[in-house]
């Protein structure tokens, strides 16, 4: 997932909005960490679950803004974060349905992670404790920004 994030970093620029969707442990933060590393982000790129958003200045130009919308109950709360949508690359975990209307162009990344092993037997297992398993990732660009861009 980190390598995929690094590959996506090559096509991202200021004003881009990336929405990451997938279950707990799917690799959303790992993908953002890879993206941040490729952009030369300062600071540790980690899940912003409790702070909701972190801004990482980068050596590549625009800041990387990493948002976790999991605990937000309404898109208005996202607006209250006063993010630099136009001057940054904004990555929103759990953002589907929360960022509608923010931008006319969105890069939607859906990560599907099969659960296996003990999880299939009904045991209570943290998804992060399950060994690495293949993921299926669907990347869809919508809006004028992504027309003609090969992903």
Tab-separated table of C-alpha atoms in Angstrom:
chain	number	residue	atom	x	y	z
A	1	UNK	CA	0.000	0.000	0.000
A	2	UNK	CA	2.920	2.299	0.720
A	3	UNK	CA	4.334	1.705	-2.763
A	4	UNK	CA	0.956	2.485	-4.303
A	5	UNK	CA	0.842	5.747	-2.338
A	6	UNK	CA	4.294	6.646	-3.670
A	7	UNK	CA	3.125	5.953	-7.237
A	8	UNK	CA	0.061	8.159	-6.762
A	9	UNK	CA	2.284	10.964	-5.438
A	10	UNK	CA	3.769	11.326	-8.923
A	11	UNK	CA	0.473	12.587	-10.372
A	12	UNK	CA	-0.811	14.666	-7.447
A	13	UNK	CA	-0.600	18.445	-7.216
A	14	UNK	CA	-1.982	21.311	-5.149
A	15	UNK	CA	-5.773	21.298	-5.100
A	16	UNK	CA	-6.106	17.534	-5.490
A	17	UNK	CA	-8.576	15.735	-3.238
A	18	UNK	CA	-8.043	12.032	-2.575
A	19	UNK	CA	-10.729	10.028	-0.778
A	20	UNK	CA	-9.670	6.700	0.759
A	21	UNK	CA	-12.320	4.102	1.500
A	22	UNK	CA	-11.818	0.689	3.052
A	23	UNK	CA	-12.314	-1.281	6.252
A	24	UNK	CA	-10.156	-0.947	9.351
A	25	UNK	CA	-6.699	-2.307	8.616
A	26	UNK	CA	-7.113	-2.048	4.832
A	27	UNK	CA	-4.044	0.162	4.437
A	28	UNK	CA	-5.443	3.686	4.123
A	29	UNK	CA	-2.888	5.215	6.469
A	30	UNK	CA	-0.092	3.077	5.026
A	31	UNK	CA	-0.963	4.373	1.565
A	32	UNK	CA	-0.924	7.954	2.867
A	33	UNK	CA	2.424	7.306	4.564
A	34	UNK	CA	3.873	6.142	1.205
A	35	UNK	CA	2.435	9.189	-0.504
A	36	UNK	CA	3.928	11.437	2.171
A	37	UNK	CA	7.319	9.790	1.903
A	38	UNK	CA	7.383	10.292	-1.870
A	39	UNK	CA	6.423	13.957	-1.433
A	40	UNK	CA	9.105	14.503	1.211
A	41	UNK	CA	6.551	15.189	3.955
A	42	UNK	CA	7.969	16.410	7.235
A	43	UNK	CA	6.832	14.713	10.399
A	44	UNK	CA	5.490	11.245	10.912
A	45	UNK	CA	2.490	10.502	8.727
A	46	UNK	CA	0.212	8.597	11.077
A	47	UNK	CA	-3.507	8.215	11.497
A	48	UNK	CA	-5.081	11.530	12.492
A	49	UNK	CA	-8.039	9.749	14.128
A	50	UNK	CA	-8.044	11.799	17.312
A	51	UNK	CA	-6.759	15.128	15.974
A	52	UNK	CA	-8.911	14.782	12.812
A	53	UNK	CA	-6.375	16.467	10.503
A	54	UNK	CA	-2.609	16.895	10.230
A	55	UNK	CA	-0.762	19.169	7.839
A	56	UNK	CA	2.655	18.019	6.652
A	57	UNK	CA	4.842	20.516	4.775
A	58	UNK	CA	6.653	18.770	1.908
A	59	UNK	CA	9.843	19.249	-0.037
A	60	UNK	CA	7.876	18.640	-3.266
A	61	UNK	CA	5.791	21.799	-2.996
A	62	UNK	CA	2.236	21.712	-1.691
A	63	UNK	CA	1.507	20.604	1.854
A	64	UNK	CA	0.015	17.174	2.436
A	65	UNK	CA	-3.130	17.437	4.561
A	66	UNK	CA	-4.150	14.081	6.048
A	67	UNK	CA	-7.704	13.932	7.383
A	68	UNK	CA	-9.580	11.161	9.178
A	69	UNK	CA	-13.328	11.695	8.861
A	70	UNK	CA	-14.231	8.522	10.766
A	71	UNK	CA	-15.416	10.382	13.880
A	72	UNK	CA	-17.185	13.165	12.000
A	73	UNK	CA	-20.949	12.883	11.905
A	74	UNK	CA	-21.659	15.587	9.347
A	75	UNK	CA	-19.846	17.198	6.365
A	76	UNK	CA	-20.225	20.560	8.117
A	77	UNK	CA	-17.745	19.328	10.740
A	78	UNK	CA	-15.218	18.762	7.950
A	79	UNK	CA	-15.755	22.314	6.773
A	80	UNK	CA	-15.114	23.523	10.331
A	81	UNK	CA	-11.544	22.181	10.089
A	82	UNK	CA	-10.713	25.129	7.797
A	83	UNK	CA	-8.473	23.096	5.481
A	84	UNK	CA	-6.450	24.558	2.602
A	85	UNK	CA	-8.280	22.640	-0.115
A	86	UNK	CA	-6.829	24.635	-3.019
A	87	UNK	CA	-3.201	24.961	-1.922
A	88	UNK	CA	-2.628	21.444	-0.581
A	89	UNK	CA	-2.942	17.818	-1.521
A	90	UNK	CA	-5.773	16.676	0.747
A	91	UNK	CA	-6.193	12.989	1.588
A	92	UNK	CA	-9.370	12.099	3.486
A	93	UNK	CA	-9.740	8.671	5.053
A	94	UNK	CA	-13.383	7.649	5.507
A	95	UNK	CA	-14.300	10.620	3.313
A	96	UNK	CA	-16.870	9.095	1.005
A	97	UNK	CA	-20.089	11.079	1.406
A	98	UNK	CA	-18.307	13.656	3.578
A	99	UNK	CA	-16.530	15.678	0.877
A	100	UNK	CA	-19.319	16.013	-1.656
A	101	UNK	CA	-19.252	19.507	-3.110
A	102	UNK	CA	-15.760	20.339	-1.828
A	103	UNK	CA	-14.196	19.892	-5.264
A	104	UNK	CA	-15.406	19.242	-8.776
A	105	UNK	CA	-12.620	16.657	-9.129
A	106	UNK	CA	-11.954	13.751	-6.781
A	107	UNK	CA	-9.582	10.814	-6.850
A	108	UNK	CA	-11.473	7.988	-5.156
A	109	UNK	CA	-9.418	5.061	-3.870
A	110	UNK	CA	-11.354	2.047	-2.642
A	111	UNK	CA	-9.371	-0.645	-0.871
A	112	UNK	CA	-10.931	-4.065	-0.469
A	113	UNK	CA	-9.204	-6.312	1.995
A	114	UNK	CA	-10.387	-9.847	2.419
A	115	UNK	CA	-10.304	-11.075	5.964
A	116	UNK	CA	-8.933	-14.509	6.535
A	117	UNK	CA	-7.542	-16.814	9.117
A	118	UNK	CA	-9.082	-16.418	12.545
A	119	UNK	CA	-11.370	-13.637	11.346
A	120	UNK	CA	-13.302	-16.138	9.222
A	121	UNK	CA	-13.848	-18.457	12.197
A	122	UNK	CA	-15.668	-15.747	14.089
A	123	UNK	CA	-12.879	-15.088	16.578
A	124	UNK	CA	-12.505	-11.512	17.757
A	125	UNK	CA	-9.370	-10.428	15.883
A	126	UNK	CA	-8.051	-6.933	15.272
A	127	UNK	CA	-7.717	-6.529	11.467
A	128	UNK	CA	-4.211	-5.118	11.954
A	129	UNK	CA	-3.150	-8.399	13.601
A	130	UNK	CA	-4.050	-10.488	10.549
A	131	UNK	CA	-0.988	-11.247	8.400
A	132	UNK	CA	-0.618	-9.317	5.156
A	133	UNK	CA	-3.233	-10.335	2.678
A	134	UNK	CA	-3.776	-9.232	-0.904
A	135	UNK	CA	-5.844	-6.121	-1.442
A	136	UNK	CA	-7.916	-5.138	-4.416
A	137	UNK	CA	-7.650	-1.416	-5.075
A	138	UNK	CA	-9.937	0.518	-7.386
A	139	UNK	CA	-8.754	4.030	-8.250
A	140	UNK	CA	-11.309	6.248	-9.953
A	141	UNK	CA	-10.712	9.822	-10.982
A	142	UNK	CA	-13.798	11.949	-11.539
A	143	UNK	CA	-14.151	15.517	-12.710
A	144	UNK	CA	-12.155	17.684	-15.086
A	145	UNK	CA	-8.830	17.317	-13.236
A	146	UNK	CA	-8.697	13.595	-13.943
A	147	UNK	CA	-9.860	13.591	-17.575
A	148	UNK	CA	-7.058	12.214	-19.709
A	149	UNK	CA	-4.816	11.365	-16.722
A	150	UNK	CA	-3.508	7.811	-16.790
A	151	UNK	CA	-3.456	6.290	-13.327
